Amino acid sequence: MNKLEHVLSGVEIVQVIGSTALDVPCVGFDSRNVVSGQLFIAISGTQVDGHKYIPDAIAKGTKIVVCEKLPEVQPEGVTFVVVPDSLVACGRIAANFYDNPSKKLRLVGITGTNGKTTTVTLLYRMFRELGYKVGLLSTVVNYVDDKKVDATHTTPDAVELNKLLNQMVEAGCEYCFMEVSSHSIDQHRIEGLHFEGAIFSNITHDHLDYHKTFDAYIKAKKAFFDNLSKSSFALTNVDDKNGMVMVQNCNANIKTYGLKSPADYKSRIIESHFDGMLLNINGDDVWTRFLGEFNGYNLTAVYATSLLLGANKDEVLRVLSMLGPVSGRFEYVKSKSGITAIVDYAHTPDALDNVIATINKMRKEDQRLLVVVGAGGNRDKTKRSVMASVAVNNADFVVLTSDNPRNEDPNDILNDMRQGIKPEQMGKVLTIVDRKEGIKTACMLAKANDIILVAGKGHENYQEVNGVKHHFDDKEVLREIFESLQ
Ligand SMILES: CC(=O)N[C@H]1[C@@H](OP(=O)(O)OP(=O)(O)OC[C@H]2O[C@@H](n3ccc(=O)[nH]c3=O)[C@H](O)[C@@H]2O)O[C@H](CO)[C@@H](O)[C@@H]1O[C@H](C)C(=O)N[C@@H](C)C(=O)N[C@H](CCC(=O)O)C(=O)O
Ligand SMILES: Nc1ncnc2c1ncn2[C@@H]1O[C@H](COP(=O)(O)OP(=O)(O)OP(=O)(O)O)[C@@H](O)[C@H]1O
Ligand SMILES: N[C@H](CCC[C@H](N)C(=O)O)C(=O)O
Ligand SMILES: [Mg+2]
């Protein structure tokens, strides 16, 4: 059993009321899931102040409360630990509770607006192929070696995160590759973790609803690199405008990668086809099954990370050429009549721009591009019009439709998107609220040989409307429509 003293080690404490000679059977921050004897951390969140639920947690059996301010009523037999920042404390407590699993494996995290899932998934597959037991924490799915664990967030909360890392240690994993979202850095979900490596992919427009300014978004990501130890490596994309900013105050061993500027790991795209591209990485040619300059960056980051972790270069190049697409990222569904549909998770202006540019470079003059795209509700509103404008400026036809409306009226989201379209462009735009109808319309408008890009939801197998997740899968819908159109 964990002793309270151990669980609190390294936690900055302002005041303690009550006994500290206690066992801690479990830790958590949500009064709705409290179990008897549990340590409860009261967190002031984005929606409510968790301090409000302290009495509730105590009524359910909490014996230790970690909080920033003491509640008015302090029942006998309950220990109160006052800390300056509950989120920071939560990260450290969670790591201690699971006996700091991040120190028992070789943990590499990646942050950036786009490319995180792709990069960590490929690293997970790379190291498994190299013969290791590996863990993965990603938007799409988590893995404890070969055991699948559903993912609810890109980066889990601190308790879930350390629990999963601990399961990886117990399963004998040597490596773990994880996505580090800007939310998770800001909310200290990664506090107290030891990263052997940190990767920066890129930073472009997203999440301004949460971070408010682009500068604050940059600072959130940079904090990941500021906190690395000397023994770690930081691998940054030198071609990104903020690539070197990220590592300005970083103590780690700094390495760079890129396609344009000089870098420690430098690639060039030699040839591109619809079924893959030939890359030259640091002088070696390698065929890959990926498309697009953006994937050139992802693959170079995978190569560099593998080498920085000590893998053999020839082995890494061999595996790199075998790796296939990541679920929901540039996946094809083809109709018998010759229409190619591409399902891609592009849900930011930059991702959409990259994916469309990749298709445009590849398609022949007689092939039209139709884009079906929406934008998520309860998320950054300012990216909506930009995404619509990216689509309409670069495609032959656009269907604006719903993504995950969440708690917003889908028509409001579509109106925001339409602000990005000039009146003279409206002739090549249709607005169809129902996503299935939107996809169907694009399929009916497409001629043999045309390309349809269905963007925004990628691997997601649901559509979230008013708190309810209804089954919805872009690939499945496309297959169904193509079948019915034969
Ligand atoms: C905006 C945001 O990031 N919110 C996250 C945050 O919740 P919050 O601060 O809003 O919590 P809150 O509802 O205000 O509650 C405050 C505290 O009171 C507690 N509480 C609340 C009610 C109650 O009855 N009892 C109780 O104890 C809560 O457990 C919490 O500790 O902390 C929670 C626990 O870690 C997260 O689950 C939650 O993620 C929400 C669901 C979410 O949608 N997050 C998204 C935006 C997100 O994190 N996305 C990033 C990736 C983005 C990307 O990849 O591009 C991610 O890492 O997934
Ligand atoms: N390196 C990259 N640079 C720019 N765009 C990219 C890059 N890699 C992938 N993309 C585009 O962004 C989309 C999302 O990619 P991916 O899921 O790998 O990113 P992510 O950072 O994990 O996203 P999220 O923040 O939602 O978890 C892809 O479907 C593709 O359109
Ligand atoms: N991790 C991202 C995913 C967005 C995916 C898109 N389909 C949407 O719902 O906006 C977010 O939570 O902002
Ligand atoms: Mg992701």
Coordinates of N, CA and C in Angstrom, one line a residue, residues 87-110 137 155-166 168-169 176-181 184-185 188-198 223-224 226-229 231-232:
L87 N -3.4 21.4 -10.0 CA -3.1 20.6 -11.3 C -1.7 20.1 -11.2
V88 N -0.8 20.9 -10.8 CA 0.6 20.5 -10.7 C 0.7 19.3 -9.7
A89 N 0.0 19.5 -8.5 CA 0.1 18.5 -7.5 C -0.5 17.2 -8.0
C90 N -1.6 17.3 -8.8 CA -2.3 16.1 -9.3 C -1.3 15.3 -10.2
G91 N -0.5 16.0 -11.0 CA 0.4 15.3 -11.9 C 1.5 14.5 -11.0
R92 N 2.0 15.2 -10.0 CA 3.1 14.6 -9.2 C 2.5 13.5 -8.4
I93 N 1.3 13.7 -7.8 CA 0.7 12.7 -7.0 C 0.4 11.4 -7.8
A94 N -0.1 11.6 -9.0 CA -0.4 10.5 -9.9 C 0.9 9.7 -10.2
A95 N 1.9 10.5 -10.5 CA 3.2 9.8 -10.9 C 3.7 9.0 -9.7
N96 N 3.7 9.6 -8.5 CA 4.2 9.0 -7.3 C 3.4 7.7 -6.9
F97 N 2.1 7.9 -7.1 CA 1.2 6.8 -6.7 C 1.5 5.6 -7.5
Y98 N 1.8 5.7 -8.8 CA 2.1 4.6 -9.6 C 3.7 4.3 -9.6
D99 N 4.4 4.9 -8.7 CA 5.8 4.7 -8.5 C 6.6 5.1 -9.7
N100 N 6.2 6.3 -10.3 CA 7.0 6.9 -11.4 C 7.3 6.0 -12.5
P101 N 6.3 5.4 -13.1 CA 6.6 4.5 -14.2 C 7.3 5.1 -15.4
S102 N 7.2 6.4 -15.6 CA 7.9 7.0 -16.8 C 9.4 6.9 -16.6
K103 N 9.9 6.6 -15.4 CA 11.4 6.5 -15.2 C 11.8 5.1 -15.5
K104 N 10.8 4.2 -15.6 CA 11.1 2.8 -15.8 C 11.0 2.3 -17.3
L105 N 10.6 3.3 -18.1 CA 10.7 3.0 -19.6 C 11.2 4.2 -20.3
R106 N 11.5 4.0 -21.6 CA 12.0 5.0 -22.4 C 10.9 5.7 -23.1
L107 N 10.5 6.9 -22.5 CA 9.3 7.6 -22.9 C 9.7 8.7 -23.9
V108 N 9.0 8.8 -25.0 CA 9.2 9.9 -26.0 C 7.8 10.5 -26.2
G109 N 7.8 11.8 -26.2 CA 6.5 12.5 -26.4 C 6.6 13.4 -27.6
I110 N 5.5 13.7 -28.3 CA 5.5 14.6 -29.4 C 4.4 15.6 -29.2
L137 N 0.3 5.9 -26.6 CA -0.8 6.8 -26.1 C -1.1 7.7 -27.3
T155 N -4.2 13.1 -25.0 CA -3.3 12.8 -23.8 C -4.2 12.6 -22.6
P156 N -4.2 11.4 -22.0 CA -5.1 11.1 -20.9 C -4.8 12.1 -19.7
D157 N -5.7 12.1 -18.7 CA -5.5 12.9 -17.5 C -4.3 12.2 -16.7
A158 N -3.8 12.9 -15.8 CA -2.5 12.5 -15.1 C -2.7 11.1 -14.4
V159 N -3.9 10.9 -13.9 CA -4.0 9.6 -13.2 C -4.1 8.4 -14.2
E160 N -4.9 8.6 -15.2 CA -5.1 7.6 -16.2 C -3.7 7.4 -16.9
L161 N -3.1 8.5 -17.2 CA -1.8 8.4 -17.9 C -0.7 7.6 -17.1
N162 N -0.6 7.9 -15.8 CA 0.4 7.1 -15.1 C 0.0 5.7 -14.8
K163 N -1.3 5.5 -14.8 CA -1.9 4.1 -14.6 C -1.5 3.3 -15.9
L164 N -1.7 3.9 -17.1 CA -1.3 3.2 -18.3 C 0.2 3.0 -18.4
L165 N 0.9 4.0 -18.0 CA 2.4 3.8 -18.1 C 2.8 2.7 -17.2
N166 N 2.2 2.6 -16.0 CA 2.5 1.5 -15.1 C 2.1 0.2 -15.7
M168 N 2.2 -0.6 -18.7 CA 3.2 -0.8 -19.7 C 4.4 -1.4 -19.1
V169 N 4.8 -0.8 -17.9 CA 6.0 -1.3 -17.2 C 5.8 -2.8 -16.8
C176 N 7.8 3.8 -24.7 CA 6.4 4.3 -24.9 C 6.5 5.5 -25.7
F177 N 5.6 5.6 -26.7 CA 5.5 6.8 -27.6 C 4.2 7.5 -27.3
M178 N 4.2 8.7 -27.0 CA 2.9 9.4 -26.6 C 2.7 10.7 -27.2
E179 N 1.4 11.1 -27.5 CA 1.1 12.4 -27.9 C 1.0 13.3 -26.7
V180 N 1.5 14.5 -26.9 CA 1.4 15.5 -25.8 C 0.6 16.7 -26.3
S181 N -0.6 16.8 -26.0 CA -1.4 17.9 -26.5 C -1.1 19.2 -25.8
S184 N -2.8 19.2 -22.5 CA -2.2 18.4 -21.5 C -1.1 19.1 -20.8
I185 N -0.3 19.9 -21.6 CA 0.8 20.7 -21.0 C 0.2 21.7 -20.1
H188 N -1.1 20.4 -16.9 CA -0.1 19.7 -16.2 C -0.4 18.2 -16.1
R189 N -1.0 17.7 -17.1 CA -1.3 16.2 -17.1 C 0.0 15.4 -17.2
I190 N 1.1 16.1 -17.7 CA 2.4 15.4 -17.9 C 3.4 15.8 -16.8
E191 N 2.9 16.5 -15.8 CA 3.8 17.0 -14.7 C 4.4 15.7 -14.0
G192 N 5.7 15.8 -13.8 CA 6.4 14.7 -13.0 C 6.8 13.6 -13.9
L193 N 6.5 13.6 -15.2 CA 6.9 12.5 -16.1 C 8.4 12.7 -16.5
H194 N 9.1 11.6 -16.7 CA 10.4 11.7 -17.3 C 10.4 11.3 -18.7
F195 N 10.7 12.3 -19.6 CA 10.8 12.0 -21.0 C 12.2 11.8 -21.5
E196 N 12.5 10.7 -22.1 CA 13.9 10.6 -22.7 C 14.0 11.4 -24.0
G197 N 12.8 11.6 -24.6 CA 12.9 12.4 -25.8 C 11.6 13.2 -26.0
A198 N 11.7 14.4 -26.7 CA 10.6 15.2 -27.0 C 10.7 15.7 -28.4
A223 N 6.6 25.0 -23.0 CA 6.8 24.6 -21.7 C 7.2 23.1 -21.6
F224 N 6.8 22.3 -22.6 CA 7.2 20.9 -22.6 C 8.7 20.8 -22.8
D226 N 10.9 23.3 -22.2 CA 11.6 24.0 -21.1 C 11.9 23.1 -19.9
N227 N 11.0 22.1 -19.7 CA 11.1 21.2 -18.6 C 11.8 19.9 -18.8
L228 N 12.5 19.7 -19.9 CA 13.2 18.5 -20.2 C 14.5 18.5 -19.4
S229 N 15.0 17.3 -19.1 CA 16.2 17.2 -18.3 C 17.4 17.1 -19.3
S231 N 19.6 15.0 -19.7 CA 19.9 13.7 -20.3 C 19.0 13.3 -21.4
S232 N 18.0 14.2 -21.7 CA 17.0 13.9 -22.7 C 17.4 14.5 -24.1

